[in-house]
Short mmCIF file of C-alpha atoms in Angstrom, two decimals:
data_model
loop_
_atom_site.label_atom_id
_atom_site.label_comp_id
_atom_site.label_asym_id
_atom_site.label_seq_id
_atom_site.Cartn_x
_atom_site.Cartn_y
_atom_site.Cartn_z
CA ALA A 13 0.00 0.00 0.00
CA GLY A 14 2.80 2.41 0.87
CA GLU A 15 4.53 1.78 -2.47
CA SER A 16 1.32 2.44 -4.37
CA LEU A 17 0.50 5.63 -2.49
CA GLY A 18 4.05 6.89 -2.77
CA ARG A 19 3.86 6.95 -6.56
CA LYS A 20 0.47 8.61 -6.92
CA ASP A 21 -0.26 12.31 -7.43
CA PHE A 22 -1.87 13.63 -4.23
CA SER A 23 -4.55 15.46 -6.20
CA MET A 24 -5.94 12.06 -7.30
CA PHE A 25 -6.27 10.53 -3.82
CA SER A 26 -9.60 9.14 -2.64
CA ALA A 27 -10.81 9.72 0.94
CA GLU A 28 -9.71 6.20 1.93
CA GLU A 29 -6.23 6.73 0.50
CA LEU A 30 -5.89 10.03 2.33
CA GLN A 31 -6.60 8.21 5.59
CA GLU A 32 -3.85 5.72 4.80
CA ILE A 33 -1.46 8.58 4.03
CA ASN A 34 -2.47 10.11 7.37
CA LYS A 35 -1.11 7.02 9.17
CA LEU A 36 2.14 7.15 7.19
CA ILE A 37 2.58 10.85 7.96
CA LEU A 38 2.22 10.18 11.69
CA GLN A 39 4.91 7.49 11.52
CA ILE A 40 7.30 9.84 9.72
CA ALA A 41 6.53 12.74 12.04
CA ARG A 42 7.17 10.66 15.16
CA ARG A 43 10.60 9.70 13.85
CA MET A 44 11.42 13.33 13.10
CA ALA A 45 10.27 14.41 16.57
CA ARG A 46 12.34 11.79 18.42
CA GLN A 47 15.93 12.17 17.31
CA SER A 48 18.82 10.91 19.42
CA SER A 49 21.60 13.31 20.36
CA ARG A 50 25.24 12.56 21.14
CA ARG A 51 24.57 13.20 24.81
CA LYS A 52 23.73 10.28 27.05
CA GLU A 53 21.41 9.75 30.01
CA ARG A 54 21.25 7.06 32.68
CA ALA A 55 18.81 4.22 32.18
CA ARG A 56 18.05 1.00 34.06
CA SER A 57 17.16 -1.27 31.17
CA ALA A 58 19.34 0.15 28.37
CA SER A 59 21.71 -2.21 26.58
CA MET A 60 24.80 0.06 26.64
CA LEU A 61 27.16 -0.29 29.60
CA ASP A 62 28.58 2.88 31.19
CA LEU A 63 32.01 1.52 32.08
CA ARG A 64 33.36 4.63 33.83
CA THR A 65 30.36 4.96 36.15
CA THR A 66 30.33 1.20 36.75
CA MET A 67 34.00 1.23 37.88
CA ARG A 68 33.41 4.23 40.14
CA LYS A 69 30.35 2.64 41.79
CA ASN A 70 32.18 -0.61 42.51
CA LEU A 71 35.45 0.79 43.89
CA ARG A 72 34.26 0.28 47.46
CA ARG A 73 33.77 -3.39 46.64
CA GLY A 74 37.39 -3.85 45.77
CA GLY A 75 36.83 -3.35 42.05
CA GLU A 76 34.56 -6.38 41.69
CA LEU A 77 31.83 -5.52 39.15
CA ILE A 78 28.61 -6.19 41.07
CA GLU A 79 26.55 -3.07 40.26
CA LEU A 80 26.32 -2.19 36.56
CA ALA A 81 25.54 1.31 35.29
CA ARG A 82 23.84 1.67 31.93
CA PHE A 83 23.07 4.55 29.60
CA ARG A 84 21.21 5.39 26.40
CA PRO A 85 21.37 8.26 23.88
CA LYS A 86 19.41 11.24 25.13
CA GLN A 87 16.33 12.16 23.13
CA GLN A 88 16.61 15.75 21.94
CA LYS A 89 13.51 17.87 21.51
CA HIS A 90 13.17 18.72 17.85
CA GLN A 91 11.25 21.74 16.57
CA LEU A 92 9.25 21.17 13.39
CA ILE A 93 7.97 24.21 11.47
CA LEU A 94 5.51 23.74 8.59
CA LEU A 95 5.13 26.52 6.00
CA CYS A 96 2.26 25.61 3.68
CA ASP A 97 1.25 27.30 0.43
CA VAL A 98 -2.56 27.70 0.19
CA SER A 99 -2.61 29.94 -2.88
CA LYS A 100 -4.73 29.33 -5.99
CA SER A 101 -2.01 27.34 -7.78
CA MET A 102 -2.06 24.78 -4.93
CA ASP A 103 -5.84 24.19 -5.03
CA LEU A 104 -5.50 20.66 -6.42
CA TYR A 105 -3.56 19.66 -3.33
CA SER A 106 -5.48 21.53 -0.65
CA GLN A 107 -7.31 18.46 0.71
CA PHE A 108 -4.07 16.53 1.14
CA LEU A 109 -2.35 19.64 2.50
CA ILE A 110 -4.86 20.03 5.32
CA GLN A 111 -4.62 16.35 6.29
CA PHE A 112 -0.83 16.56 6.15
CA VAL A 113 -0.52 19.49 8.57
CA TYR A 114 -3.32 18.17 10.79
CA ALA A 115 -1.51 14.83 11.22
CA PHE A 116 1.79 16.50 12.08
CA GLN A 117 0.17 18.87 14.57
CA GLN A 118 -1.26 15.98 16.61
CA LEU A 119 2.28 15.14 17.75
CA GLY A 120 2.34 17.85 20.38
CA GLN A 121 4.02 21.04 21.45
CA ARG A 122 7.12 21.02 19.24
CA VAL A 123 5.22 21.54 15.96
CA GLU A 124 4.27 24.96 14.56
CA THR A 125 2.16 25.35 11.42
CA PHE A 126 1.77 28.39 9.16
CA VAL A 127 -0.13 28.88 5.91
CA PHE A 128 0.59 31.56 3.34
CA SER A 129 -0.65 33.04 0.07
CA THR A 130 -0.11 36.82 -0.09
CA SER A 131 0.63 36.91 3.66
CA LEU A 132 1.42 34.48 6.47
CA GLN A 133 -0.93 33.14 9.13
CA ARG A 134 -0.18 30.89 12.11
CA ILE A 135 -2.77 28.10 12.44
CA THR A 136 -1.14 25.96 15.16
CA LYS A 137 -3.93 26.50 17.70
CA VAL A 138 -6.66 25.80 15.13
CA LEU A 139 -5.10 22.44 14.22
CA ARG A 140 -4.95 21.40 17.88
CA GLN A 141 -8.71 21.63 18.25
CA GLY A 142 -10.93 18.53 18.47
CA ASN A 143 -11.68 16.48 15.42
CA TYR A 144 -10.77 16.94 11.77
CA ARG A 145 -14.21 18.28 10.81
CA GLN A 146 -13.97 21.04 13.44
CA VAL A 147 -10.56 21.99 12.12
CA LEU A 148 -11.90 22.29 8.56
CA ASN A 149 -14.74 24.56 9.69
CA GLU A 150 -12.40 26.75 11.72
CA LEU A 151 -9.89 27.09 8.89
CA SER A 152 -12.60 28.18 6.46
CA GLU A 153 -13.44 31.05 8.82
CA THR A 154 -9.95 32.10 9.95
CA VAL A 155 -7.79 31.91 6.79
CA PRO A 156 -9.04 34.65 4.42
CA GLY A 157 -6.23 34.23 1.87
CA TRP A 158 -6.99 30.63 0.94
CA SER A 159 -6.87 30.15 -2.87
CA GLY A 160 -5.60 33.71 -3.34
CA GLY A 161 -2.46 35.09 -4.92
CA THR A 162 1.10 34.12 -4.04
CA ARG A 163 3.81 36.20 -2.40
CA ILE A 164 6.13 33.59 -0.96
CA GLY A 165 9.00 35.98 -0.29
CA ALA A 166 6.88 38.47 1.63
CA SER A 167 5.29 35.63 3.63
CA PHE A 168 8.67 34.10 4.53
CA GLU A 169 10.04 37.51 5.49
CA GLN A 170 6.99 37.97 7.74
CA PHE A 171 7.70 34.59 9.30
CA TYR A 172 11.32 35.49 9.95
CA GLN A 173 10.47 38.88 11.45
CA GLN A 174 7.78 37.51 13.79
CA TYR A 175 8.84 33.93 14.53
CA SER A 176 12.61 33.60 14.00
CA ARG A 177 12.85 32.55 17.68
CA LEU A 178 11.59 29.14 16.51
CA LEU A 179 14.70 28.67 14.37
CA HIS A 180 17.71 27.08 16.07
CA GLY A 181 20.11 24.14 15.85
CA HIS A 182 17.36 21.55 16.40
CA SER A 183 14.67 22.94 14.10
CA THR A 184 13.49 21.62 10.75
CA VAL A 185 11.56 23.88 8.38
CA LEU A 186 9.25 21.93 6.08
CA ILE A 187 7.89 23.95 3.13
CA LEU A 188 5.01 22.69 0.98
CA SER A 189 4.71 24.81 -2.16
CA ASP A 190 4.98 24.76 -5.95
CA GLY A 191 7.36 27.73 -5.75
CA CYS A 192 5.29 29.99 -8.04
CA ASP A 193 5.89 33.44 -6.54
CA THR A 194 4.32 36.57 -8.02
CA GLY A 195 6.06 38.84 -5.53
CA ASP A 196 9.58 40.22 -5.22
CA ILE A 197 12.05 37.40 -5.97
CA GLU A 198 14.88 39.21 -4.16
CA ILE A 199 12.85 39.20 -0.94
CA LEU A 200 12.28 35.46 -1.34
CA GLU A 201 15.99 34.77 -1.84
CA GLU A 202 17.00 36.87 1.15
CA SER A 203 14.36 35.36 3.46
CA MET A 204 15.37 31.82 2.41
CA ARG A 205 19.02 32.68 3.12
CA LYS A 206 18.15 33.85 6.65
CA ILE A 207 15.89 30.87 7.38
CA GLY A 208 18.45 28.40 6.03
CA LYS A 209 21.21 29.95 8.14
CA LYS A 210 19.36 29.60 11.45
CA ALA A 211 17.50 26.28 10.99
CA GLU A 212 19.20 22.89 11.23
CA ARG A 213 17.66 21.84 7.91
CA VAL A 214 15.17 23.08 5.31
CA ILE A 215 13.01 20.60 3.38
CA TRP A 216 10.96 21.75 0.39
CA LEU A 217 8.20 19.46 -0.90
CA ASN A 218 6.88 20.49 -4.32
CA PRO A 219 3.83 18.57 -5.65
CA LEU A 220 4.89 19.30 -9.24
CA ALA A 221 8.33 17.76 -8.80
CA GLY A 222 7.03 14.22 -9.17
CA ARG A 223 5.79 14.77 -12.70
CA PRO A 224 7.82 13.36 -15.62
CA GLY A 225 10.17 15.94 -17.12
CA TYR A 226 9.76 18.40 -14.25
CA ALA A 227 12.52 20.98 -13.84
CA PRO A 228 12.55 23.82 -11.25
CA GLU A 229 12.35 26.56 -13.88
CA VAL A 230 10.21 29.11 -12.02
CA ARG A 231 12.33 31.86 -10.48
CA GLY A 232 10.91 31.24 -7.02
CA MET A 233 12.33 27.72 -6.96
CA GLN A 234 15.61 28.67 -8.60
CA VAL A 235 16.54 31.28 -5.98
CA SER A 236 15.34 29.08 -3.09
CA LEU A 237 17.13 25.80 -3.91
CA PRO A 238 20.63 26.90 -2.78
CA TYR A 239 19.23 27.19 0.77
CA VAL A 240 17.27 23.91 0.72
CA ASP A 241 18.79 20.72 2.20
CA LEU A 242 16.23 18.40 0.62
CA PHE A 243 14.00 19.07 -2.41
CA ALA A 244 11.46 16.34 -3.17
CA PRO A 245 7.98 15.71 -4.64
#
């Protein structure tokens, strides 16, 4: 099922297939949220032996190893930031887009979600509300720019000015957009440079990139790619 879904254009998904994708998204998001750091923490049942602590604990027993100390890699808290294009050119993918960000947001406090068209809007609190149907109703009332024009650069600059505190050495910025910007390309390039410099990694998912013969020819994509760690369909 995963193989089949992975090769299908999201605009062609049925409701049942979207539910299956929802499960896959949650699996991916949990992995991203629980990354191991180089630091270690004590643990009773871990498989790795802390030799230095073990020797120190057993010195009073004449060096005989009776009490074993164990450790495991410490789980670092990872910040995930979603920047999602809801302009007119992304209409075909809007149903998948909503399910995508809704699934990620269910993971908890370390996920922040923003949507943009001609301006940026934070929708984290909306996505944390009850069920999926409630979220849809709330979004229809609170996001006025849905299916509007596209000013990616201005939206990203707004994000950086208002929310750059979210960017640090353990933050991943995940952008969902076709890269078609009708605004100032120089603003887009500069905002991408600043975001890429502060975040640990930037991932750009473009729904058009999976089509045969696709090339990132629009200027918005061309100026953004040097600051993107992973570009994928």
